[in-house]
Amino acid sequence: MNETSRILGPENANYALERLRELITVSAFGRDGKLPTERTLSERLGVGRREVRRALEVLEAEGLIWRKQGAGTFLGQKPDSWSDHAASLVSGTNFMEIMEVRLRLEPQLAQLAAMRAKPSDIARMRETCLKIYERTDADWRELWDGSLHRLIAQSAGNQLFLSLFDVVNRVRQDPTWQAVRERARRLDHTLQESRDQHAEIIDAIAERDPAKAGEAMRNHLLTLQERLVRQTSMDHLDHPSKENA
């Protein structure tokens, strides 16, 4: 029997819970949000499988993870039938429709965040904003950009608004959407402009200025919308339809 097997008890379950919280906080799991198996977590954390199982039960009760028999354990709350319906809505929506909704939703969320965000929320926004620009690959930037906007939405403290945001935000997972956004980013000075705009939004939230935060978010989204229109127009010119060929 190895040392880990001999050291059992409540303190190990607490240790496993603490370590799992840390891993969730730093997004140490896969992009699909799936956690490793109990055995893998047990080996990774150096505790028994029973302690890992107990810790996972606590995290599930808190709504931080959910489990599906035969599929595994995943980060976040268990999706419901509305989430499945939302996926079908997103699949039939174009980029401009998504931007129209974002322009009406996210400035309101930024305003609420300016009134309700905790100092720890703002600190996480700043850290996440820095993450966006650490690497140059599109997948990385899209992942952390989406995370920043969701942090702002989450900090607004309105669960219904957050659910609506998540519906709209699911389109960001579409590879076509990411490809168009990445090409739009390559237009002159867009990366630095986005960085400045993100910082302006976070600063306004930190200053507890709802009007300024909402306007900063609106300006950011309008800039993005303009870039997308320009990029899609350029794509159309580069790849004309057969009727115009």
mmCIF file of N, CA and C in Angstrom, residues 24-142:
data_model
loop_
_atom_site.group_PDB
_atom_site.id
_atom_site.type_symbol
_atom_site.label_atom_id
_atom_site.label_comp_id
_atom_site.label_asym_id
_atom_site.label_seq_id
_atom_site.Cartn_x
_atom_site.Cartn_y
_atom_site.Cartn_z
ATOM 1 N N ILE A 24 -9.981 24.877 -11.423
ATOM 2 C CA ILE A 24 -11.119 25.474 -12.121
ATOM 3 C C ILE A 24 -10.895 26.968 -12.317
ATOM 4 N N THR A 25 -10.367 27.631 -11.303
ATOM 5 C CA THR A 25 -10.148 29.074 -11.356
ATOM 6 C C THR A 25 -9.182 29.464 -12.468
ATOM 7 N N VAL A 26 -8.133 28.676 -12.644
ATOM 8 C CA VAL A 26 -7.113 29.013 -13.649
ATOM 9 C C VAL A 26 -7.388 28.333 -14.990
ATOM 10 N N SER A 27 -8.595 27.765 -15.144
ATOM 11 C CA SER A 27 -8.993 27.129 -16.410
ATOM 12 C C SER A 27 -7.978 26.084 -16.851
ATOM 13 N N ALA A 28 -7.632 25.180 -15.921
ATOM 14 C CA ALA A 28 -6.589 24.193 -16.196
ATOM 15 C C ALA A 28 -7.092 22.983 -16.967
ATOM 16 N N PHE A 29 -8.385 22.949 -17.242
ATOM 17 C CA PHE A 29 -8.938 21.804 -17.952
ATOM 18 C C PHE A 29 -9.129 22.135 -19.432
ATOM 19 N N GLY A 30 -9.513 21.141 -20.212
ATOM 20 C CA GLY A 30 -9.606 21.292 -21.654
ATOM 21 C C GLY A 30 -10.599 22.349 -22.083
ATOM 22 N N ARG A 31 -10.464 22.779 -23.346
ATOM 23 C CA ARG A 31 -11.329 23.833 -23.851
ATOM 24 C C ARG A 31 -12.792 23.400 -23.884
ATOM 25 N N ASP A 32 -13.017 22.083 -24.002
ATOM 26 C CA ASP A 32 -14.387 21.602 -24.010
ATOM 27 C C ASP A 32 -14.993 21.551 -22.614
ATOM 28 N N GLY A 33 -14.166 21.898 -21.592
ATOM 29 C CA GLY A 33 -14.673 21.946 -20.227
ATOM 30 C C GLY A 33 -14.775 20.591 -19.556
ATOM 31 N N LYS A 34 -14.270 19.544 -20.189
ATOM 32 C CA LYS A 34 -14.380 18.208 -19.597
ATOM 33 C C LYS A 34 -13.235 17.955 -18.633
ATOM 34 N N LEU A 35 -13.567 17.458 -17.439
ATOM 35 C CA LEU A 35 -12.568 17.136 -16.437
ATOM 36 C C LEU A 35 -12.000 15.745 -16.690
ATOM 37 N N PRO A 36 -10.781 15.488 -16.235
ATOM 38 C CA PRO A 36 -10.228 14.130 -16.323
ATOM 39 C C PRO A 36 -11.044 13.152 -15.472
ATOM 40 N N THR A 37 -10.784 11.886 -15.631
ATOM 41 C CA THR A 37 -11.481 10.873 -14.840
ATOM 42 C C THR A 37 -11.092 10.982 -13.370
ATOM 43 N N GLU A 38 -11.888 10.360 -12.515
ATOM 44 C CA GLU A 38 -11.580 10.361 -11.082
ATOM 45 C C GLU A 38 -10.200 9.756 -10.821
ATOM 46 N N ARG A 39 -9.868 8.697 -11.533
ATOM 47 C CA ARG A 39 -8.560 8.073 -11.343
ATOM 48 C C ARG A 39 -7.433 9.030 -11.715
ATOM 49 N N THR A 40 -7.596 9.723 -12.844
ATOM 50 C CA THR A 40 -6.559 10.671 -13.270
ATOM 51 C C THR A 40 -6.428 11.817 -12.273
ATOM 52 N N LEU A 41 -7.568 12.336 -11.797
ATOM 53 C CA LEU A 41 -7.519 13.408 -10.806
ATOM 54 C C LEU A 41 -6.882 12.926 -9.513
ATOM 55 N N SER A 42 -7.182 11.693 -9.127
ATOM 56 C CA SER A 42 -6.602 11.121 -7.917
ATOM 57 C C SER A 42 -5.081 11.086 -8.016
ATOM 58 N N GLU A 43 -4.579 10.647 -9.157
ATOM 59 C CA GLU A 43 -3.129 10.589 -9.357
ATOM 60 C C GLU A 43 -2.521 11.988 -9.446
ATOM 61 N N ARG A 44 -3.228 12.873 -10.080
ATOM 62 C CA ARG A 44 -2.719 14.248 -10.267
ATOM 63 C C ARG A 44 -2.643 14.998 -8.945
ATOM 64 N N LEU A 45 -3.640 14.783 -8.079
ATOM 65 C CA LEU A 45 -3.691 15.510 -6.812
ATOM 66 C C LEU A 45 -2.997 14.768 -5.682
ATOM 67 N N GLY A 46 -2.712 13.496 -5.884
ATOM 68 C CA GLY A 46 -2.052 12.722 -4.841
ATOM 69 C C GLY A 46 -2.965 12.342 -3.693
ATOM 70 N N VAL A 47 -4.232 12.135 -3.972
ATOM 71 C CA VAL A 47 -5.189 11.711 -2.940
ATOM 72 C C VAL A 47 -5.984 10.522 -3.472
ATOM 73 N N GLY A 48 -6.751 9.884 -2.592
ATOM 74 C CA GLY A 48 -7.522 8.734 -2.995
ATOM 75 C C GLY A 48 -8.723 9.094 -3.857
ATOM 76 N N ARG A 49 -9.238 8.121 -4.595
ATOM 77 C CA ARG A 49 -10.399 8.354 -5.458
ATOM 78 C C ARG A 49 -11.632 8.718 -4.632
ATOM 79 N N ARG A 50 -11.739 8.162 -3.432
ATOM 80 C CA ARG A 50 -12.884 8.488 -2.592
ATOM 81 C C ARG A 50 -12.897 9.977 -2.249
ATOM 82 N N GLU A 51 -11.728 10.535 -1.953
ATOM 83 C CA GLU A 51 -11.640 11.964 -1.626
ATOM 84 C C GLU A 51 -11.978 12.822 -2.843
ATOM 85 N N VAL A 52 -11.497 12.394 -4.017
ATOM 86 C CA VAL A 52 -11.820 13.117 -5.246
ATOM 87 C C VAL A 52 -13.325 13.094 -5.492
ATOM 88 N N ARG A 53 -13.933 11.921 -5.294
ATOM 89 C CA ARG A 53 -15.369 11.777 -5.522
ATOM 90 C C ARG A 53 -16.159 12.693 -4.596
ATOM 91 N N ARG A 54 -15.752 12.760 -3.330
ATOM 92 C CA ARG A 54 -16.437 13.627 -2.369
ATOM 93 C C ARG A 54 -16.304 15.095 -2.768
ATOM 94 N N ALA A 55 -15.104 15.483 -3.197
ATOM 95 C CA ALA A 55 -14.877 16.873 -3.601
ATOM 96 C C ALA A 55 -15.733 17.217 -4.826
ATOM 97 N N LEU A 56 -15.825 16.283 -5.765
ATOM 98 C CA LEU A 56 -16.632 16.524 -6.958
ATOM 99 C C LEU A 56 -18.110 16.660 -6.610
ATOM 100 N N GLU A 57 -18.562 15.899 -5.623
ATOM 101 C CA GLU A 57 -19.954 16.005 -5.191
ATOM 102 C C GLU A 57 -20.252 17.406 -4.653
ATOM 103 N N VAL A 58 -19.294 17.963 -3.912
ATOM 104 C CA VAL A 58 -19.464 19.316 -3.384
ATOM 105 C C VAL A 58 -19.509 20.334 -4.523
ATOM 106 N N LEU A 59 -18.592 20.207 -5.458
ATOM 107 C CA LEU A 59 -18.549 21.136 -6.585
ATOM 108 C C LEU A 59 -19.814 21.047 -7.430
ATOM 109 N N GLU A 60 -20.350 19.843 -7.570
ATOM 110 C CA GLU A 60 -21.589 19.675 -8.324
ATOM 111 C C GLU A 60 -22.759 20.333 -7.596
ATOM 112 N N ALA A 61 -22.797 20.190 -6.269
ATOM 113 C CA ALA A 61 -23.860 20.811 -5.478
ATOM 114 C C ALA A 61 -23.793 22.332 -5.565
ATOM 115 N N GLU A 62 -22.588 22.869 -5.735
ATOM 116 C CA GLU A 62 -22.401 24.313 -5.846
ATOM 117 C C GLU A 62 -22.666 24.819 -7.260
ATOM 118 N N GLY A 63 -22.907 23.922 -8.199
ATOM 119 C CA GLY A 63 -23.177 24.332 -9.569
ATOM 120 C C GLY A 63 -21.938 24.646 -10.387
ATOM 121 N N LEU A 64 -20.753 24.237 -9.899
ATOM 122 C CA LEU A 64 -19.515 24.528 -10.621
ATOM 123 C C LEU A 64 -19.196 23.454 -11.655
ATOM 124 N N ILE A 65 -19.729 22.261 -11.460
ATOM 125 C CA ILE A 65 -19.548 21.190 -12.429
ATOM 126 C C ILE A 65 -20.868 20.439 -12.587
ATOM 127 N N TRP A 66 -20.960 19.629 -13.634
ATOM 128 C CA TRP A 66 -22.109 18.739 -13.800
ATOM 129 C C TRP A 66 -21.624 17.443 -14.419
ATOM 130 N N ARG A 67 -22.369 16.383 -14.155
ATOM 131 C CA ARG A 67 -21.955 15.065 -14.621
ATOM 132 C C ARG A 67 -23.033 14.420 -15.480
ATOM 133 N N LYS A 68 -22.570 13.734 -16.516
ATOM 134 C CA LYS A 68 -23.479 13.004 -17.399
ATOM 135 C C LYS A 68 -22.995 11.573 -17.490
ATOM 136 N N GLN A 69 -23.862 10.655 -17.134
ATOM 137 C CA GLN A 69 -23.487 9.253 -17.124
ATOM 138 C C GLN A 69 -23.033 8.794 -18.503
ATOM 139 N N GLY A 70 -21.862 8.178 -18.526
ATOM 140 C CA GLY A 70 -21.313 7.684 -19.778
ATOM 141 C C GLY A 70 -20.530 8.705 -20.569
ATOM 142 N N ALA A 71 -20.625 9.984 -20.182
ATOM 143 C CA ALA A 71 -19.927 11.048 -20.922
ATOM 144 C C ALA A 71 -18.804 11.672 -20.102
ATOM 145 N N GLY A 72 -18.999 11.817 -18.786
ATOM 146 C CA GLY A 72 -17.965 12.387 -17.944
ATOM 147 C C GLY A 72 -18.448 13.560 -17.122
ATOM 148 N N THR A 73 -17.489 14.333 -16.612
ATOM 149 C CA THR A 73 -17.756 15.485 -15.754
ATOM 150 C C THR A 73 -17.317 16.754 -16.474
ATOM 151 N N PHE A 74 -18.149 17.784 -16.391
ATOM 152 C CA PHE A 74 -17.896 19.009 -17.151
ATOM 153 C C PHE A 74 -18.002 20.235 -16.254
ATOM 154 N N LEU A 75 -17.284 21.298 -16.638
ATOM 155 C CA LEU A 75 -17.351 22.561 -15.915
ATOM 156 C C LEU A 75 -18.693 23.244 -16.155
ATOM 157 N N GLY A 76 -19.129 24.044 -15.170
ATOM 158 C CA GLY A 76 -20.336 24.834 -15.323
ATOM 159 C C GLY A 76 -21.579 24.107 -14.871
ATOM 160 N N GLN A 77 -22.722 24.763 -15.073
ATOM 161 C CA GLN A 77 -23.994 24.176 -14.688
ATOM 162 C C GLN A 77 -24.515 23.263 -15.788
ATOM 163 N N LYS A 78 -25.303 22.274 -15.389
ATOM 164 C CA LYS A 78 -25.834 21.312 -16.338
ATOM 165 C C LYS A 78 -26.751 22.006 -17.334
ATOM 166 N N PRO A 79 -26.512 21.820 -18.633
ATOM 167 C CA PRO A 79 -27.378 22.458 -19.629
ATOM 168 C C PRO A 79 -28.781 21.873 -19.587
ATOM 169 N N ASP A 80 -29.759 22.703 -19.891
ATOM 170 C CA ASP A 80 -31.139 22.242 -19.901
ATOM 171 C C ASP A 80 -31.670 22.216 -21.329
ATOM 172 N N SER A 81 -32.939 21.932 -21.474
ATOM 173 C CA SER A 81 -33.521 21.850 -22.816
ATOM 174 C C SER A 81 -33.466 23.191 -23.539
ATOM 175 N N TRP A 82 -33.491 24.299 -22.768
ATOM 176 C CA TRP A 82 -33.385 25.620 -23.385
ATOM 177 C C TRP A 82 -32.042 25.796 -24.076
ATOM 178 N N SER A 83 -30.995 25.225 -23.473
ATOM 179 C CA SER A 83 -29.678 25.330 -24.088
ATOM 180 C C SER A 83 -29.649 24.629 -25.438
ATOM 181 N N ASP A 84 -30.311 23.460 -25.513
ATOM 182 C CA ASP A 84 -30.376 22.763 -26.797
ATOM 183 C C ASP A 84 -31.140 23.591 -27.827
ATOM 184 N N HIS A 85 -32.233 24.218 -27.383
ATOM 185 C CA HIS A 85 -33.012 25.070 -28.282
ATOM 186 C C HIS A 85 -32.180 26.265 -28.724
ATOM 187 N N ALA A 86 -31.377 26.800 -27.787
ATOM 188 C CA ALA A 86 -30.535 27.950 -28.102
ATOM 189 C C ALA A 86 -29.535 27.608 -29.203
ATOM 190 N N ALA A 87 -29.014 26.379 -29.161
ATOM 191 C CA ALA A 87 -28.046 25.973 -30.181
ATOM 192 C C ALA A 87 -28.665 26.011 -31.573
ATOM 193 N N SER A 88 -29.926 25.593 -31.676
ATOM 194 C CA SER A 88 -30.591 25.627 -32.978
ATOM 195 C C SER A 88 -30.858 27.062 -33.421
ATOM 196 N N LEU A 89 -31.127 27.952 -32.458
ATOM 197 C CA LEU A 89 -31.322 29.359 -32.801
ATOM 198 C C LEU A 89 -30.044 29.963 -33.368
ATOM 199 N N VAL A 90 -28.930 29.671 -32.697
ATOM 200 C CA VAL A 90 -27.651 30.231 -33.124
ATOM 201 C C VAL A 90 -27.268 29.727 -34.512
ATOM 202 N N SER A 91 -27.529 28.439 -34.790
ATOM 203 C CA SER A 91 -27.133 27.868 -36.080
ATOM 204 C C SER A 91 -27.829 28.546 -37.252
ATOM 205 N N GLY A 92 -28.995 29.158 -36.995
ATOM 206 C CA GLY A 92 -29.726 29.812 -38.073
ATOM 207 C C GLY A 92 -29.600 31.319 -38.057
ATOM 208 N N THR A 93 -28.577 31.825 -37.365
ATOM 209 C CA THR A 93 -28.409 33.271 -37.205
ATOM 210 C C THR A 93 -27.134 33.737 -37.903
ATOM 211 N N ASN A 94 -27.192 34.895 -38.554
ATOM 212 C CA ASN A 94 -25.989 35.412 -39.202
ATOM 213 C C ASN A 94 -25.255 36.390 -38.286
ATOM 214 N N PHE A 95 -24.066 36.785 -38.707
ATOM 215 C CA PHE A 95 -23.196 37.604 -37.877
ATOM 216 C C PHE A 95 -23.825 38.944 -37.504
ATOM 217 N N MET A 96 -24.477 39.571 -38.483
ATOM 218 C CA MET A 96 -25.024 40.895 -38.229
ATOM 219 C C MET A 96 -26.192 40.849 -37.239
ATOM 220 N N GLU A 97 -26.974 39.791 -37.284
ATOM 221 C CA GLU A 97 -28.055 39.646 -36.308
ATOM 222 C C GLU A 97 -27.479 39.494 -34.903
ATOM 223 N N ILE A 98 -26.407 38.727 -34.798
ATOM 224 C CA ILE A 98 -25.748 38.562 -33.499
ATOM 225 C C ILE A 98 -25.232 39.900 -32.989
ATOM 226 N N MET A 99 -24.629 40.699 -33.856
ATOM 227 C CA MET A 99 -24.099 41.994 -33.426
ATOM 228 C C MET A 99 -25.223 42.933 -33.004
ATOM 229 N N GLU A 100 -26.370 42.877 -33.693
ATOM 230 C CA GLU A 100 -27.500 43.713 -33.297
ATOM 231 C C GLU A 100 -27.944 43.390 -31.872
ATOM 232 N N VAL A 101 -27.983 42.105 -31.557
ATOM 233 C CA VAL A 101 -28.386 41.703 -30.204
ATOM 234 C C VAL A 101 -27.313 42.092 -29.189
ATOM 235 N N ARG A 102 -26.059 41.866 -29.530
ATOM 236 C CA ARG A 102 -24.972 42.222 -28.605
ATOM 237 C C ARG A 102 -24.982 43.720 -28.286
ATOM 238 N N LEU A 103 -25.265 44.527 -29.288
ATOM 239 C CA LEU A 103 -25.273 45.973 -29.074
ATOM 240 C C LEU A 103 -26.385 46.421 -28.128
ATOM 241 N N ARG A 104 -27.421 45.634 -28.031
ATOM 242 C CA ARG A 104 -28.521 45.979 -27.120
ATOM 243 C C ARG A 104 -28.390 45.303 -25.756
ATOM 244 N N LEU A 105 -27.609 44.261 -25.703
ATOM 245 C CA LEU A 105 -27.478 43.499 -24.456
ATOM 246 C C LEU A 105 -26.241 43.867 -23.645
ATOM 247 N N GLU A 106 -25.084 43.856 -24.286
ATOM 248 C CA GLU A 106 -23.830 43.985 -23.535
ATOM 249 C C GLU A 106 -23.586 45.368 -22.931
ATOM 250 N N PRO A 107 -23.993 46.477 -23.560
ATOM 251 C CA PRO A 107 -23.855 47.761 -22.858
ATOM 252 C C PRO A 107 -24.644 47.793 -21.548
ATOM 253 N N GLN A 108 -25.819 47.157 -21.530
ATOM 254 C CA GLN A 108 -26.606 47.094 -20.293
ATOM 255 C C GLN A 108 -25.892 46.263 -19.236
ATOM 256 N N LEU A 109 -25.273 45.173 -19.680
ATOM 257 C CA LEU A 109 -24.524 44.334 -18.750
ATOM 258 C C LEU A 109 -23.324 45.087 -18.186
ATOM 259 N N ALA A 110 -22.660 45.869 -19.016
ATOM 260 C CA ALA A 110 -21.518 46.661 -18.540
ATOM 261 C C ALA A 110 -21.970 47.698 -17.518
ATOM 262 N N GLN A 111 -23.130 48.294 -17.740
ATOM 263 C CA GLN A 111 -23.669 49.262 -16.777
ATOM 264 C C GLN A 111 -23.937 48.600 -15.432
ATOM 265 N N LEU A 112 -24.576 47.438 -15.466
ATOM 266 C CA LEU A 112 -24.858 46.727 -14.223
ATOM 267 C C LEU A 112 -23.566 46.274 -13.536
ATOM 268 N N ALA A 113 -22.583 45.865 -14.332
ATOM 269 C CA ALA A 113 -21.296 45.452 -13.764
ATOM 270 C C ALA A 113 -20.628 46.618 -13.037
ATOM 271 N N ALA A 114 -20.784 47.830 -13.590
ATOM 272 C CA ALA A 114 -20.202 49.005 -12.943
ATOM 273 C C ALA A 114 -20.820 49.254 -11.567
ATOM 274 N N MET A 115 -22.051 48.815 -11.392
ATOM 275 C CA MET A 115 -22.730 48.996 -10.107
ATOM 276 C C MET A 115 -22.515 47.829 -9.155
ATOM 277 N N ARG A 116 -22.245 46.636 -9.697
ATOM 278 C CA ARG A 116 -22.274 45.438 -8.858
ATOM 279 C C ARG A 116 -20.987 44.629 -8.808
ATOM 280 N N ALA A 117 -20.062 44.870 -9.695
ATOM 281 C CA ALA A 117 -18.846 44.044 -9.729
ATOM 282 C C ALA A 117 -18.050 44.186 -8.442
ATOM 283 N N LYS A 118 -17.550 43.082 -7.943
ATOM 284 C CA LYS A 118 -16.699 43.086 -6.761
ATOM 285 C C LYS A 118 -15.265 43.410 -7.181
ATOM 286 N N PRO A 119 -14.458 43.892 -6.250
ATOM 287 C CA PRO A 119 -13.046 44.145 -6.584
ATOM 288 C C PRO A 119 -12.360 42.916 -7.167
ATOM 289 N N SER A 120 -12.707 41.730 -6.650
ATOM 290 C CA SER A 120 -12.106 40.498 -7.187
ATOM 291 C C SER A 120 -12.543 40.253 -8.631
ATOM 292 N N ASP A 121 -13.787 40.634 -8.958
ATOM 293 C CA ASP A 121 -14.272 40.500 -10.333
ATOM 294 C C ASP A 121 -13.459 41.395 -11.269
ATOM 295 N N ILE A 122 -13.226 42.614 -10.827
ATOM 296 C CA ILE A 122 -12.483 43.570 -11.651
ATOM 297 C C ILE A 122 -11.044 43.111 -11.840
ATOM 298 N N ALA A 123 -10.453 42.566 -10.779
ATOM 299 C CA ALA A 123 -9.087 42.049 -10.885
ATOM 300 C C ALA A 123 -9.013 40.915 -11.899
ATOM 301 N N ARG A 124 -10.025 40.044 -11.901
ATOM 302 C CA ARG A 124 -10.062 38.949 -12.871
ATOM 303 C C ARG A 124 -10.251 39.475 -14.288
ATOM 304 N N MET A 125 -11.039 40.542 -14.438
ATOM 305 C CA MET A 125 -11.204 41.152 -15.765
ATOM 306 C C MET A 125 -9.860 41.641 -16.295
ATOM 307 N N ARG A 126 -9.103 42.300 -15.450
ATOM 308 C CA ARG A 126 -7.802 42.834 -15.888
ATOM 309 C C ARG A 126 -6.848 41.690 -16.253
ATOM 310 N N GLU A 127 -6.833 40.636 -15.448
ATOM 311 C CA GLU A 127 -5.963 39.492 -15.732
ATOM 312 C C GLU A 127 -6.370 38.824 -17.045
ATOM 313 N N THR A 128 -7.673 38.664 -17.244
ATOM 314 C CA THR A 128 -8.171 38.019 -18.459
ATOM 315 C C THR A 128 -7.878 38.873 -19.689
ATOM 316 N N CYS A 129 -8.001 40.181 -19.539
ATOM 317 C CA CYS A 129 -7.700 41.095 -20.650
ATOM 318 C C CYS A 129 -6.254 40.942 -21.100
ATOM 319 N N LEU A 130 -5.342 40.807 -20.137
ATOM 320 C CA LEU A 130 -3.931 40.604 -20.479
ATOM 321 C C LEU A 130 -3.728 39.284 -21.210
ATOM 322 N N LYS A 131 -4.496 38.274 -20.798
ATOM 323 C CA LYS A 131 -4.367 36.960 -21.422
ATOM 324 C C LYS A 131 -4.671 37.011 -22.924
ATOM 325 N N ILE A 132 -5.641 37.833 -23.307
ATOM 326 C CA ILE A 132 -6.058 37.892 -24.711
ATOM 327 C C ILE A 132 -4.873 38.150 -25.628
ATOM 328 N N TYR A 133 -3.961 38.998 -25.162
ATOM 329 C CA TYR A 133 -2.899 39.490 -26.037
ATOM 330 C C TYR A 133 -1.548 38.829 -25.762
ATOM 331 N N GLU A 134 -1.557 37.731 -24.986
ATOM 332 C CA GLU A 134 -0.309 37.028 -24.699
ATOM 333 C C GLU A 134 0.204 36.261 -25.912
ATOM 334 N N ARG A 135 -0.728 35.780 -26.752
ATOM 335 C CA ARG A 135 -0.342 34.975 -27.912
ATOM 336 C C ARG A 135 -1.015 35.538 -29.164
ATOM 337 N N THR A 136 -0.528 35.074 -30.289
ATOM 338 C CA THR A 136 -1.025 35.622 -31.555
ATOM 339 C C THR A 136 -2.015 34.715 -32.266
ATOM 340 N N ASP A 137 -2.161 33.452 -31.805
ATOM 341 C CA ASP A 137 -3.055 32.569 -32.544
ATOM 342 C C ASP A 137 -4.514 32.909 -32.278
ATOM 343 N N ALA A 138 -5.344 32.739 -33.297
ATOM 344 C CA ALA A 138 -6.744 33.153 -33.251
ATOM 345 C C ALA A 138 -7.527 32.386 -32.191
ATOM 346 N N ASP A 139 -7.255 31.106 -32.048
ATOM 347 C CA ASP A 139 -7.997 30.286 -31.089
ATOM 348 C C ASP A 139 -7.805 30.819 -29.674
ATOM 349 N N TRP A 140 -6.570 31.161 -29.335
ATOM 350 C CA TRP A 140 -6.258 31.688 -27.998
ATOM 351 C C TRP A 140 -6.983 33.002 -27.753
ATOM 352 N N ARG A 141 -6.876 33.919 -28.721
ATOM 353 C CA ARG A 141 -7.484 35.237 -28.537
ATOM 354 C C ARG A 141 -8.997 35.145 -28.427
ATOM 355 N N GLU A 142 -9.605 34.290 -29.260
ATOM 356 C CA GLU A 142 -11.055 34.150 -29.228
ATOM 357 C C GLU A 142 -11.513 33.581 -27.891
#
